[in-house]
Amino acid sequence: MLISLLFLPLASTGQVRAAEPILIGVPLPFSPPGSISQGNEAKAGLELAAEMLNEQGGILGREVKLVFEDTLGIPERGRAAVEKLITKEKVVAIAGGNHSSVCMAMVEVAHRYNVPFVNVNCWADAIREKGYAQVFNTAVFNSRLAMAGADFIKGLGLKNVVAFAENTDFGIGLAKNLETFLKEKAPAVNYRYNVLDREAKDFTPALLPLRQNRPEMVITILDPPAGYILINQLYELGIAPSRQTWLLDVDALAELPDFWDNVGEGGKYLLGVALFHPRMELTALGKTVRERHTKRTGREASRVVFQGFDALWVLADAIKRAGSTDAQAVITALEQSKLESTRGTIAFDRKPGATFHQWVEVPFAI
């Protein structure tokens, strides 16, 4: 009897440790100058995924717990956030990221510590081109949208196009990608792009010349709030959208819940990329996520909600198949993923370059 009593505390301690939650780090922007709306949308999707996983018994019988850190949309803050999540919070993986320049800094930390990193909403090809084994991407990538944009411009038969891009890896990268594909697909198009400070409040000096020399299309490549400000000022100056000039947003801003509150009349007749539209086909899982999100918030889900959900869902599936939270085992399992997500079947390409560890067939429409 005495022996049994002596061993009882040790057995009890072992049970507590086995039941410890699996910690997933989530670095996102929740404060300016970052895109707070996108940060909150991604958070909603991630939280819904964690909730549904825990309803099913968690991962490997352990509760899933998300640990959030605010990046403020600043690269150094993002770098520090991931460092803290890995070294102090002891997360087993990262599912997050918004603003490509921030992701560029964060993936360096994940690479150094060999921690799996699933990118929620960073589009720059440069992130993929690093070729880091730890980094996987369920969001769309710049080259895919640039190619679609070039095809769209060619189809309209346009000859004079101006783009405005934010001064980040995402903005400049997408503007350059579009230039490359237009030279290939529609070499007769006179295309030029201007780089704007994403923290600026007044873009009038850059826009006024367009009133004298009107292009056939203006393209906007800026995250909120700068993207909203630019669209409003283009409208207020009578430049676009107008009878003479199309306005094309390739940052999928119209999907965000605060778009119409911030843009209003300036958003009418705007053409835009849609990574989710209510009429787009969803999987059975996607329909469930959409319904639960709508019931909880009283509004439609945006693509960032689905992206956040999918990032954690594919990560959880990899941990389950790996049978542990060992980093290398999870990375290997992620490479072998073939999982039905909210928007299709996720599998990661292994070809070096812009599609490395990328879900290539991300659905979209213009």
Coordinates of C-alpha atoms in Angstrom, one line a residue:
M1 CA 0.0 0.0 0.0
L2 CA 2.8 2.4 0.9
I3 CA 4.6 1.8 -2.4
S4 CA 1.3 2.6 -4.3
L5 CA 0.9 5.9 -2.4
L6 CA 4.5 6.9 -3.1
F7 CA 4.1 6.4 -6.9
L8 CA 0.7 8.1 -7.1
P9 CA 1.9 11.7 -7.3
L10 CA 4.4 10.8 -10.1
A11 CA 1.6 9.3 -12.1
S12 CA -0.6 12.3 -11.6
T13 CA 2.2 14.7 -12.7
G14 CA 2.7 12.7 -15.9
Q15 CA -1.0 13.0 -16.7
V16 CA -1.0 16.7 -16.3
R17 CA 2.0 17.0 -18.6
A18 CA 0.3 14.9 -21.3
A19 CA -2.7 17.1 -21.2
E20 CA -0.8 20.3 -21.7
P21 CA -2.2 22.3 -24.6
I22 CA -0.5 22.6 -28.0
L23 CA 0.6 26.2 -28.3
I24 CA 0.4 27.9 -31.8
G25 CA 1.9 31.4 -32.2
V26 CA -0.1 33.9 -34.1
P27 CA 1.7 37.2 -35.0
L28 CA -0.8 39.6 -36.7
P29 CA -1.3 43.4 -36.9
F30 CA -3.8 44.7 -34.3
S31 CA -2.5 48.3 -34.1
P32 CA -1.5 51.1 -36.6
P33 CA 0.2 51.4 -38.9
G34 CA -0.8 47.8 -39.7
S35 CA -4.0 46.7 -41.3
I36 CA -6.1 46.2 -38.2
S37 CA -9.1 45.0 -40.2
Q38 CA -7.1 42.2 -41.9
G39 CA -5.5 41.3 -38.6
N40 CA -8.9 40.9 -36.9
E41 CA -10.3 38.9 -39.8
A42 CA -7.4 36.5 -39.7
K43 CA -7.8 36.2 -35.9
A44 CA -11.5 35.3 -36.4
G45 CA -10.6 32.5 -38.8
L46 CA -7.9 31.1 -36.6
E47 CA -10.1 31.2 -33.5
L48 CA -12.9 29.4 -35.3
A49 CA -10.4 26.7 -36.5
A50 CA -9.1 26.3 -32.9
E51 CA -12.7 26.1 -31.6
M52 CA -13.6 23.4 -34.1
L53 CA -10.5 21.4 -33.5
N54 CA -11.1 21.5 -29.7
E55 CA -14.7 20.4 -30.2
Q56 CA -13.2 17.3 -32.0
G57 CA -10.8 16.5 -29.1
G58 CA -8.0 18.9 -30.1
I59 CA -4.8 17.7 -31.7
L60 CA -3.4 14.3 -30.5
G61 CA -5.8 14.5 -27.6
R62 CA -4.5 17.9 -26.5
E63 CA -6.3 21.3 -26.5
V64 CA -5.2 23.8 -29.1
K65 CA -4.3 27.2 -27.7
L66 CA -3.5 30.3 -29.8
V67 CA -0.9 32.8 -28.5
F68 CA -1.3 36.2 -30.1
E69 CA 1.3 38.9 -30.6
D70 CA 0.7 42.3 -32.2
T71 CA 3.2 43.1 -35.0
L72 CA 1.7 46.6 -35.7
G73 CA 2.5 45.9 -39.3
I74 CA 6.2 46.8 -38.7
P75 CA 8.9 44.3 -39.7
E76 CA 11.0 44.7 -36.6
R77 CA 8.0 44.3 -34.4
G78 CA 7.1 41.1 -36.3
R79 CA 10.6 39.8 -35.9
A80 CA 10.5 40.4 -32.2
A81 CA 7.0 38.9 -31.9
V82 CA 8.1 35.6 -33.5
E83 CA 11.3 35.5 -31.4
K84 CA 9.1 35.9 -28.2
L85 CA 6.6 33.3 -29.3
I86 CA 9.3 30.7 -29.9
T87 CA 11.7 31.4 -27.1
K88 CA 9.4 32.5 -24.3
E89 CA 6.0 31.2 -25.1
K90 CA 7.4 27.9 -26.4
V91 CA 5.0 27.6 -29.3
V92 CA 5.4 24.6 -31.5
A93 CA 4.5 26.4 -34.7
I94 CA 3.5 29.7 -36.2
A95 CA 0.3 30.4 -38.1
G96 CA 0.1 34.1 -39.0
G97 CA 1.4 37.0 -41.0
N98 CA 0.0 40.0 -42.7
H99 CA 2.0 42.5 -44.7
S100 CA 4.8 40.9 -46.8
S101 CA 7.5 43.1 -45.4
V102 CA 6.7 41.9 -41.9
C103 CA 6.6 38.2 -43.1
M104 CA 10.0 38.7 -44.7
A105 CA 11.4 39.5 -41.2
M106 CA 9.4 36.9 -39.4
V107 CA 10.3 33.9 -41.5
E108 CA 14.0 34.6 -40.9
V109 CA 13.3 33.8 -37.2
A110 CA 11.3 30.7 -37.9
H111 CA 14.0 29.5 -40.3
R112 CA 16.7 30.1 -37.7
Y113 CA 14.9 28.1 -35.0
N114 CA 13.5 25.5 -37.5
V115 CA 9.9 26.2 -36.4
P116 CA 7.0 25.5 -38.9
F117 CA 5.5 28.7 -40.2
V118 CA 2.2 28.8 -42.1
N119 CA 1.7 32.2 -43.8
V120 CA -1.8 33.5 -43.5
N121 CA -1.9 36.7 -45.7
C122 CA 1.5 37.7 -47.1
W123 CA 1.7 37.6 -50.9
A124 CA 5.2 38.6 -52.0
D125 CA 7.0 36.1 -54.2
A126 CA 10.2 37.0 -52.3
I127 CA 8.9 35.0 -49.3
R128 CA 8.6 31.9 -51.3
E129 CA 11.8 32.5 -53.3
K130 CA 13.8 32.2 -50.1
G131 CA 13.2 28.5 -50.3
Y132 CA 12.9 28.0 -46.5
A133 CA 11.8 24.5 -45.6
Q134 CA 9.9 25.8 -42.6
V135 CA 7.6 28.2 -44.5
F136 CA 4.3 27.2 -46.1
N137 CA 1.8 29.5 -47.9
T138 CA -2.0 29.1 -48.1
A139 CA -2.5 32.7 -49.2
V140 CA -2.4 33.8 -52.9
F141 CA 1.0 34.9 -54.3
N142 CA 1.9 38.0 -56.3
S143 CA 2.7 36.3 -59.5
R144 CA -0.6 34.5 -59.7
L145 CA -2.5 37.8 -59.4
A146 CA -0.1 39.7 -61.7
M147 CA -0.7 37.1 -64.5
A148 CA -4.4 37.4 -64.0
G149 CA -4.2 41.2 -64.1
A150 CA -2.2 41.2 -67.3
D151 CA -4.7 38.8 -69.0
F152 CA -7.6 41.1 -67.8
I153 CA -5.9 44.3 -69.2
K154 CA -5.2 42.5 -72.5
G155 CA -8.8 41.3 -72.7
L156 CA -10.0 44.9 -72.3
G157 CA -7.7 46.1 -75.1
L158 CA -6.2 48.8 -73.0
K159 CA -3.1 50.8 -74.0
N160 CA -2.4 53.2 -71.1
V161 CA -2.3 51.9 -67.5
V162 CA -1.0 53.4 -64.3
A163 CA -0.5 51.6 -61.0
F164 CA 0.1 52.9 -57.5
A165 CA 1.9 50.5 -55.2
E166 CA 2.7 50.8 -51.5
N167 CA 6.4 50.9 -50.6
T168 CA 6.7 47.3 -49.4
D169 CA 7.8 43.9 -50.7
F170 CA 4.1 43.2 -51.5
G171 CA 3.3 46.5 -53.3
I172 CA 6.5 46.9 -55.3
G173 CA 6.8 43.2 -56.0
L174 CA 3.3 43.0 -57.4
A175 CA 3.7 46.2 -59.5
K176 CA 6.9 44.7 -61.0
N177 CA 5.3 41.3 -61.6
L178 CA 2.5 43.0 -63.5
E179 CA 5.0 44.9 -65.6
T180 CA 6.8 41.6 -66.5
F181 CA 3.6 39.8 -67.5
L182 CA 2.3 42.8 -69.5
K183 CA 5.5 42.8 -71.5
E184 CA 4.9 39.2 -72.3
K185 CA 1.2 39.2 -72.9
A186 CA 0.4 42.7 -74.1
P187 CA 3.6 44.5 -75.1
A188 CA 1.7 47.4 -76.7
V189 CA 0.4 48.5 -73.3
N190 CA 2.1 51.7 -71.9
Y191 CA 2.4 50.7 -68.2
R192 CA 4.1 52.6 -65.4
Y193 CA 3.8 52.4 -61.7
N194 CA 4.4 54.9 -58.8
V195 CA 5.5 53.9 -55.3
L196 CA 3.6 55.6 -52.4
D197 CA 4.3 55.7 -48.7
R198 CA 1.8 53.3 -47.0
E199 CA 1.8 55.5 -43.9
A200 CA 0.9 58.7 -45.9
K201 CA -2.5 60.4 -45.6
D202 CA -2.5 62.6 -48.7
F203 CA -1.7 61.2 -52.2
T204 CA -3.0 64.3 -54.1
P205 CA 0.5 65.4 -55.4
A206 CA 0.9 62.0 -57.1
L207 CA -2.6 61.9 -58.5
L208 CA -3.1 65.5 -59.9
P209 CA -1.0 64.8 -63.0
L210 CA -3.5 62.2 -64.1
R211 CA -6.2 64.9 -64.5
Q212 CA -4.2 66.3 -67.4
N213 CA -3.0 62.9 -68.9
R214 CA -5.8 60.4 -68.1
P215 CA -4.9 56.7 -68.3
E216 CA -7.4 54.1 -69.4
M217 CA -7.0 52.3 -66.1
V218 CA -5.6 53.0 -62.6
I219 CA -4.5 50.1 -60.5
T220 CA -4.3 50.3 -56.7
I221 CA -1.9 48.0 -54.8
L222 CA -2.1 49.2 -51.1
D223 CA -3.3 47.6 -47.9
P224 CA -5.7 49.5 -45.6
P225 CA -5.8 52.2 -44.4
A226 CA -3.7 53.6 -47.3
G227 CA -5.6 51.7 -49.9
Y228 CA -8.9 53.2 -48.7
I229 CA -7.4 56.7 -48.7
L230 CA -6.1 56.3 -52.2
I231 CA -9.4 55.1 -53.6
N232 CA -11.3 58.0 -51.9
Q233 CA -8.8 60.6 -53.3
L234 CA -9.0 59.2 -56.8
Y235 CA -12.8 59.5 -56.6
E236 CA -12.8 63.0 -55.1
L237 CA -10.4 64.2 -57.8
G238 CA -12.7 62.8 -60.5
I239 CA -10.0 60.6 -61.9
A240 CA -11.3 57.0 -61.3
P241 CA -13.6 55.3 -61.6
S242 CA -14.9 57.5 -64.4
R243 CA -16.1 57.3 -68.0
Q244 CA -12.5 57.7 -69.2
T245 CA -10.7 55.5 -66.6
W246 CA -11.3 52.1 -65.0
L247 CA -10.2 51.6 -61.4
L248 CA -8.8 48.1 -60.6
D249 CA -7.9 47.1 -57.0
V250 CA -5.7 44.0 -56.9
D251 CA -5.5 43.9 -53.1
A252 CA -9.0 42.4 -52.7
L253 CA -10.0 45.3 -50.4
A254 CA -13.7 45.1 -51.2
E255 CA -14.0 41.8 -49.3
L256 CA -13.0 43.4 -46.0
P257 CA -15.9 44.2 -43.5
D258 CA -14.9 47.9 -43.1
F259 CA -14.5 48.6 -46.9
W260 CA -17.7 50.4 -47.5
D261 CA -17.6 52.3 -44.2
N262 CA -14.2 53.7 -45.2
V263 CA -14.7 54.1 -49.0
G264 CA -18.4 54.7 -49.6
E265 CA -19.1 56.4 -53.0
G266 CA -15.5 55.9 -54.1
G267 CA -16.0 52.2 -54.2
K268 CA -18.9 52.2 -56.7
Y269 CA -17.9 50.8 -60.1
L270 CA -14.5 49.7 -58.8
L271 CA -13.2 46.5 -60.4
G272 CA -11.5 44.3 -57.9
V273 CA -9.8 41.0 -57.3
A274 CA -11.9 38.7 -55.2
L275 CA -10.3 35.8 -53.3
F276 CA -13.7 35.1 -51.9
H277 CA -17.1 36.1 -53.2
P278 CA -20.5 34.9 -51.9
R279 CA -21.1 33.2 -55.2
M280 CA -17.8 31.4 -55.2
E281 CA -17.9 27.6 -54.6
L282 CA -16.9 26.5 -51.1
T283 CA -16.2 23.0 -49.9
A284 CA -18.4 21.4 -47.2
L285 CA -16.0 22.6 -44.6
G286 CA -16.0 26.1 -46.1
K287 CA -19.8 26.3 -45.9
T288 CA -19.6 25.3 -42.2
V289 CA -17.0 28.0 -41.5
R290 CA -19.0 30.6 -43.4
E291 CA -22.2 29.7 -41.5
R292 CA -20.6 29.8 -38.1
H293 CA -18.8 33.0 -38.8
T294 CA -22.0 34.7 -40.1
K295 CA -24.0 33.4 -37.1
R296 CA -21.3 34.7 -34.7
T297 CA -20.7 38.1 -36.3
G298 CA -23.9 38.9 -38.3
R299 CA -21.8 39.5 -41.5
E300 CA -20.3 37.7 -44.4
A301 CA -16.8 36.1 -44.0
S302 CA -14.0 37.7 -46.0
R303 CA -11.2 35.7 -47.7
V304 CA -8.9 36.6 -44.7
V305 CA -11.2 34.6 -42.4
F306 CA -10.9 31.6 -44.6
Q307 CA -7.1 32.1 -45.0
G308 CA -6.7 32.2 -41.2
F309 CA -8.9 29.1 -40.8
D310 CA -7.0 27.1 -43.4
A311 CA -3.6 28.0 -42.1
L312 CA -4.4 26.4 -38.7
W313 CA -6.4 23.6 -40.2
V314 CA -3.5 22.4 -42.5
L315 CA -1.0 22.8 -39.6
A316 CA -3.2 20.7 -37.3
D317 CA -3.6 18.0 -39.9
A318 CA 0.2 17.9 -40.3
I319 CA 0.8 17.5 -36.6
K320 CA -1.8 14.7 -36.5
R321 CA -0.1 12.8 -39.3
A322 CA 3.3 13.4 -37.8
G323 CA 2.1 12.0 -34.5
S324 CA 4.0 14.6 -32.6
T325 CA 4.9 18.3 -32.4
D326 CA 8.5 17.6 -33.4
A327 CA 9.4 20.4 -35.8
Q328 CA 11.0 18.3 -38.5
A329 CA 8.3 15.7 -38.5
V330 CA 5.6 18.4 -38.9
I331 CA 7.6 20.1 -41.7
T332 CA 7.8 16.7 -43.5
A333 CA 4.1 16.2 -43.0
L334 CA 3.2 19.6 -44.3
E335 CA 5.2 18.9 -47.5
Q336 CA 3.0 15.8 -48.0
S337 CA -0.3 17.6 -47.3
K338 CA -3.4 16.9 -49.4
L339 CA -6.2 18.3 -47.4
E340 CA -9.7 19.6 -48.1
S341 CA -9.8 23.1 -46.8
T342 CA -12.5 25.8 -46.9
R343 CA -11.7 26.8 -50.5
G344 CA -10.3 23.6 -52.1
T345 CA -7.7 20.9 -51.6
I346 CA -4.4 22.2 -50.3
A347 CA -1.2 20.7 -51.5
F348 CA 2.2 22.5 -51.5
D349 CA 4.4 22.8 -54.6
R350 CA 8.1 22.0 -54.1
K351 CA 9.5 23.6 -57.2
P352 CA 12.0 26.3 -56.3
G353 CA 11.0 29.9 -56.9
A354 CA 7.7 31.8 -56.5
T355 CA 5.7 28.7 -55.9
F356 CA 7.9 26.9 -53.4
H357 CA 5.8 25.5 -50.6
Q358 CA 2.8 27.4 -52.1
W359 CA -0.7 26.2 -52.5
V360 CA -0.8 27.2 -56.2
E361 CA -4.5 26.7 -57.0
V362 CA -5.8 29.4 -54.7
P363 CA -9.2 30.4 -56.2
F364 CA -9.9 34.0 -57.2
A365 CA -11.9 36.1 -59.6
I366 CA -11.8 39.6 -61.0

